mmCIF file of N, CA and C in Angstrom:
data_model
loop_
_atom_site.group_PDB
_atom_site.id
_atom_site.type_symbol
_atom_site.label_atom_id
_atom_site.label_comp_id
_atom_site.label_asym_id
_atom_site.label_seq_id
_atom_site.Cartn_x
_atom_site.Cartn_y
_atom_site.Cartn_z
ATOM 1 N N GLY A 1 -2.358 12.486 6.664
ATOM 2 C CA GLY A 1 -3.024 12.888 5.455
ATOM 3 C C GLY A 1 -2.223 13.932 4.710
ATOM 4 N N TRP A 2 -2.448 13.999 3.450
ATOM 5 C CA TRP A 2 -1.791 14.945 2.559
ATOM 6 C C TRP A 2 -2.862 15.750 1.832
ATOM 7 N N LYS A 3 -2.436 16.604 0.942
ATOM 8 C CA LYS A 3 -3.354 17.483 0.231
ATOM 9 C C LYS A 3 -4.342 16.707 -0.645
ATOM 10 N N LYS A 4 -3.881 15.631 -1.307
ATOM 11 C CA LYS A 4 -4.725 14.899 -2.246
ATOM 12 C C LYS A 4 -4.930 13.427 -1.885
ATOM 13 N N HIS A 5 -4.299 12.982 -0.804
ATOM 14 C CA HIS A 5 -4.423 11.570 -0.442
ATOM 15 C C HIS A 5 -4.165 11.361 1.048
ATOM 16 N N ILE A 6 -4.506 10.164 1.482
ATOM 17 C CA ILE A 6 -4.168 9.700 2.826
ATOM 18 C C ILE A 6 -3.206 8.545 2.649
ATOM 19 N N SER A 7 -2.113 8.561 3.378
ATOM 20 C CA SER A 7 -1.118 7.497 3.254
ATOM 21 C C SER A 7 -1.210 6.527 4.424
ATOM 22 N N LEU A 8 -0.928 5.289 4.097
ATOM 23 C CA LEU A 8 -0.837 4.226 5.089
ATOM 24 C C LEU A 8 0.531 3.594 4.869
ATOM 25 N N TYR A 9 1.254 3.323 5.928
ATOM 26 C CA TYR A 9 2.632 2.860 5.813
ATOM 27 C C TYR A 9 2.822 1.424 6.311
ATOM 28 N N PRO A 10 2.068 0.461 5.784
ATOM 29 C CA PRO A 10 2.188 -0.907 6.270
ATOM 30 C C PRO A 10 2.920 -1.854 5.323
ATOM 31 N N LEU A 11 3.455 -1.359 4.222
ATOM 32 C CA LEU A 11 3.906 -2.257 3.165
ATOM 33 C C LEU A 11 5.326 -2.751 3.393
ATOM 34 N N VAL A 12 5.472 -3.567 4.418
ATOM 35 C CA VAL A 12 6.749 -4.207 4.716
ATOM 36 C C VAL A 12 6.512 -5.697 4.901
ATOM 37 N N GLN A 13 7.572 -6.450 4.886
ATOM 38 C CA GLN A 13 7.533 -7.893 5.161
ATOM 39 C C GLN A 13 6.474 -8.634 4.348
ATOM 40 N N GLY A 14 6.429 -8.385 3.052
ATOM 41 C CA GLY A 14 5.535 -9.141 2.190
ATOM 42 C C GLY A 14 4.110 -8.638 2.096
ATOM 43 N N THR A 15 3.805 -7.541 2.762
ATOM 44 C CA THR A 15 2.435 -7.038 2.744
ATOM 45 C C THR A 15 2.005 -6.638 1.338
ATOM 46 N N ALA A 16 2.871 -5.952 0.618
ATOM 47 C CA ALA A 16 2.529 -5.512 -0.742
ATOM 48 C C ALA A 16 2.241 -6.710 -1.643
ATOM 49 N N GLU A 17 3.030 -7.763 -1.503
ATOM 50 C CA GLU A 17 2.819 -8.953 -2.318
ATOM 51 C C GLU A 17 1.520 -9.665 -1.947
ATOM 52 N N LYS A 18 1.239 -9.739 -0.670
ATOM 53 C CA LYS A 18 0.037 -10.429 -0.199
ATOM 54 C C LYS A 18 -1.237 -9.746 -0.707
ATOM 55 N N PHE A 19 -1.228 -8.429 -0.783
ATOM 56 C CA PHE A 19 -2.407 -7.672 -1.189
ATOM 57 C C PHE A 19 -2.236 -7.018 -2.563
ATOM 58 N N LYS A 20 -1.343 -7.584 -3.371
ATOM 59 C CA LYS A 20 -1.007 -6.997 -4.671
ATOM 60 C C LYS A 20 -2.243 -6.697 -5.521
ATOM 61 N N LYS A 21 -3.134 -7.654 -5.675
ATOM 62 C CA LYS A 21 -4.325 -7.487 -6.514
ATOM 63 C C LYS A 21 -5.218 -6.363 -5.974
ATOM 64 N N GLU A 22 -5.410 -6.331 -4.666
ATOM 65 C CA GLU A 22 -6.294 -5.343 -4.060
ATOM 66 C C GLU A 22 -5.700 -3.930 -4.054
ATOM 67 N N LEU A 23 -4.366 -3.851 -4.110
ATOM 68 C CA LEU A 23 -3.703 -2.552 -4.051
ATOM 69 C C LEU A 23 -3.384 -1.978 -5.429
ATOM 70 N N GLU A 24 -3.612 -2.747 -6.488
ATOM 71 C CA GLU A 24 -3.171 -2.284 -7.806
ATOM 72 C C GLU A 24 -3.861 -1.007 -8.278
ATOM 73 N N LYS A 25 -5.016 -0.681 -7.761
ATOM 74 C CA LYS A 25 -5.692 0.553 -8.179
ATOM 75 C C LYS A 25 -5.220 1.785 -7.412
ATOM 76 N N TYR A 26 -4.339 1.587 -6.430
ATOM 77 C CA TYR A 26 -3.829 2.682 -5.614
ATOM 78 C C TYR A 26 -2.352 2.911 -5.894
ATOM 79 N N ALA A 27 -1.912 4.148 -5.704
ATOM 80 C CA ALA A 27 -0.488 4.457 -5.819
ATOM 81 C C ALA A 27 0.229 3.857 -4.615
ATOM 82 N N THR A 28 1.326 3.178 -4.889
ATOM 83 C CA THR A 28 2.147 2.620 -3.814
ATOM 84 C C THR A 28 3.602 2.987 -4.053
ATOM 85 N N SER A 29 4.371 2.948 -3.004
ATOM 86 C CA SER A 29 5.815 3.111 -3.110
ATOM 87 C C SER A 29 6.439 2.129 -2.132
ATOM 88 N N LYS A 30 7.678 2.279 -1.828
ATOM 89 C CA LYS A 30 8.420 1.292 -1.042
ATOM 90 C C LYS A 30 7.648 0.750 0.162
ATOM 91 N N GLY A 31 7.096 1.590 0.984
ATOM 92 C CA GLY A 31 6.380 1.118 2.161
ATOM 93 C C GLY A 31 5.026 1.759 2.353
ATOM 94 N N THR A 32 4.525 2.410 1.301
ATOM 95 C CA THR A 32 3.342 3.245 1.431
ATOM 96 C C THR A 32 2.257 2.882 0.429
ATOM 97 N N VAL A 33 1.028 3.014 0.850
ATOM 98 C CA VAL A 33 -0.098 2.976 -0.079
ATOM 99 C C VAL A 33 -0.843 4.293 0.103
ATOM 100 N N LYS A 34 -1.225 4.895 -1.035
ATOM 101 C CA LYS A 34 -1.893 6.198 -1.010
ATOM 102 C C LYS A 34 -3.344 6.044 -1.452
ATOM 103 N N PHE A 35 -4.258 6.471 -0.592
ATOM 104 C CA PHE A 35 -5.678 6.439 -0.904
ATOM 105 C C PHE A 35 -6.125 7.859 -1.246
ATOM 106 N N PRO A 36 -6.639 8.074 -2.461
ATOM 107 C CA PRO A 36 -7.027 9.430 -2.857
ATOM 108 C C PRO A 36 -8.219 9.942 -2.039
ATOM 109 N N LEU A 37 -8.203 11.230 -1.780
ATOM 110 C CA LEU A 37 -9.288 11.847 -1.015
ATOM 111 C C LEU A 37 -10.577 11.939 -1.823
ATOM 112 N N THR A 38 -10.480 11.702 -3.129
ATOM 113 C CA THR A 38 -11.661 11.777 -3.993
ATOM 114 C C THR A 38 -12.508 10.514 -3.934
ATOM 115 N N GLU A 39 -12.043 9.496 -3.221
ATOM 116 C CA GLU A 39 -12.767 8.227 -3.094
ATOM 117 C C GLU A 39 -12.946 7.884 -1.617
ATOM 118 N N PRO A 40 -13.987 7.128 -1.283
ATOM 119 C CA PRO A 40 -14.118 6.662 0.105
ATOM 120 C C PRO A 40 -12.954 5.731 0.462
ATOM 121 N N LEU A 41 -12.549 5.786 1.706
ATOM 122 C CA LEU A 41 -11.484 4.880 2.144
ATOM 123 C C LEU A 41 -11.963 3.434 2.046
ATOM 124 N N PRO A 42 -11.110 2.524 1.557
ATOM 125 C CA PRO A 42 -11.489 1.114 1.487
ATOM 126 C C PRO A 42 -11.297 0.450 2.854
ATOM 127 N N LEU A 43 -12.206 0.718 3.763
ATOM 128 C CA LEU A 43 -12.050 0.259 5.148
ATOM 129 C C LEU A 43 -11.903 -1.252 5.279
ATOM 130 N N PRO A 44 -12.634 -2.077 4.517
ATOM 131 C CA PRO A 44 -12.398 -3.517 4.634
ATOM 132 C C PRO A 44 -10.959 -3.910 4.269
ATOM 133 N N LEU A 45 -10.402 -3.284 3.242
ATOM 134 C CA LEU A 45 -9.016 -3.566 2.856
ATOM 135 C C LEU A 45 -8.052 -3.100 3.937
ATOM 136 N N ILE A 46 -8.275 -1.925 4.478
ATOM 137 C CA ILE A 46 -7.403 -1.409 5.539
ATOM 138 C C ILE A 46 -7.453 -2.335 6.753
ATOM 139 N N ARG A 47 -8.643 -2.832 7.092
ATOM 140 C CA ARG A 47 -8.768 -3.780 8.216
ATOM 141 C C ARG A 47 -7.975 -5.060 7.944
ATOM 142 N N LYS A 48 -8.100 -5.584 6.718
ATOM 143 C CA LYS A 48 -7.383 -6.819 6.370
ATOM 144 C C LYS A 48 -5.870 -6.618 6.452
ATOM 145 N N ILE A 49 -5.392 -5.482 5.968
ATOM 146 C CA ILE A 49 -3.952 -5.191 6.032
ATOM 147 C C ILE A 49 -3.510 -5.061 7.484
ATOM 148 N N ALA A 50 -4.289 -4.361 8.295
ATOM 149 C CA ALA A 50 -3.935 -4.183 9.709
ATOM 150 C C ALA A 50 -3.893 -5.522 10.439
ATOM 151 N N LYS A 51 -4.866 -6.391 10.189
ATOM 152 C CA LYS A 51 -4.885 -7.713 10.834
ATOM 153 C C LYS A 51 -3.696 -8.561 10.381
ATOM 154 N N TYR A 52 -3.365 -8.475 9.106
ATOM 155 C CA TYR A 52 -2.212 -9.208 8.593
ATOM 156 C C TYR A 52 -0.920 -8.726 9.257
ATOM 157 N N ARG A 53 -0.743 -7.399 9.325
ATOM 158 C CA ARG A 53 0.475 -6.845 9.934
ATOM 159 C C ARG A 53 0.547 -7.214 11.419
ATOM 160 N N LEU A 54 -0.585 -7.228 12.105
ATOM 161 C CA LEU A 54 -0.607 -7.628 13.508
ATOM 162 C C LEU A 54 -0.158 -9.077 13.647
ATOM 163 N N ALA A 55 -0.654 -9.940 12.790
ATOM 164 C CA ALA A 55 -0.267 -11.357 12.841
ATOM 165 C C ALA A 55 1.226 -11.526 12.563
ATOM 166 N N VAL A 56 1.747 -10.792 11.593
ATOM 167 C CA VAL A 56 3.180 -10.873 11.269
ATOM 168 C C VAL A 56 4.010 -10.381 12.453
ATOM 169 N N THR A 57 3.586 -9.289 13.052
ATOM 170 C CA THR A 57 4.319 -8.736 14.197
ATOM 171 C C THR A 57 4.286 -9.692 15.388
ATOM 172 N N LYS A 58 3.119 -10.254 15.660
ATOM 173 C CA LYS A 58 3.025 -11.215 16.769
ATOM 174 C C LYS A 58 3.909 -12.429 16.520
ATOM 175 N N ALA A 59 3.935 -12.926 15.295
ATOM 176 C CA ALA A 59 4.776 -14.069 14.968
ATOM 177 C C ALA A 59 6.248 -13.736 15.142
ATOM 178 N N ALA A 60 6.657 -12.545 14.771
ATOM 179 C CA ALA A 60 8.047 -12.127 14.928
ATOM 180 C C ALA A 60 8.418 -12.028 16.396
ATOM 181 N N ILE A 61 7.540 -11.485 17.204
ATOM 182 C CA ILE A 61 7.789 -11.368 18.642
ATOM 183 C C ILE A 61 7.893 -12.755 19.270
ATOM 184 N N LYS A 62 6.997 -13.639 18.871
ATOM 185 C CA LYS A 62 7.011 -15.005 19.406
ATOM 186 C C LYS A 62 8.290 -15.724 19.015
ATOM 187 N N ALA A 63 8.739 -15.551 17.774
ATOM 188 C CA ALA A 63 9.976 -16.193 17.309
ATOM 189 C C ALA A 63 11.191 -15.669 18.071
ATOM 190 N N LYS A 64 11.198 -14.376 18.381
ATOM 191 C CA LYS A 64 12.320 -13.795 19.126
ATOM 192 C C LYS A 64 12.359 -14.267 20.557
ATOM 193 N N SER A 65 11.213 -14.563 21.137
ATOM 194 C CA SER A 65 11.171 -14.936 22.552
ATOM 195 C C SER A 65 11.561 -16.384 22.785
ATOM 196 N N LYS A 66 11.750 -17.133 21.723
ATOM 197 C CA LYS A 66 12.148 -18.553 21.879
ATOM 198 C C LYS A 66 13.612 -18.704 22.106
#
């Protein structure tokens, strides 16, 4: 967390593009999305991003093990 926002660092491997519409109201940078402390955290969106990143990571691990 920061003084005015909470940062999440999941925006790699196409994550930003996949959730572009849902993230447009938040500040983003190369690998970060910033959620302002003045608003409730968008927990459903955070869950969706986390599940997506888990699936991408599992697929990468599976591809490497072949």
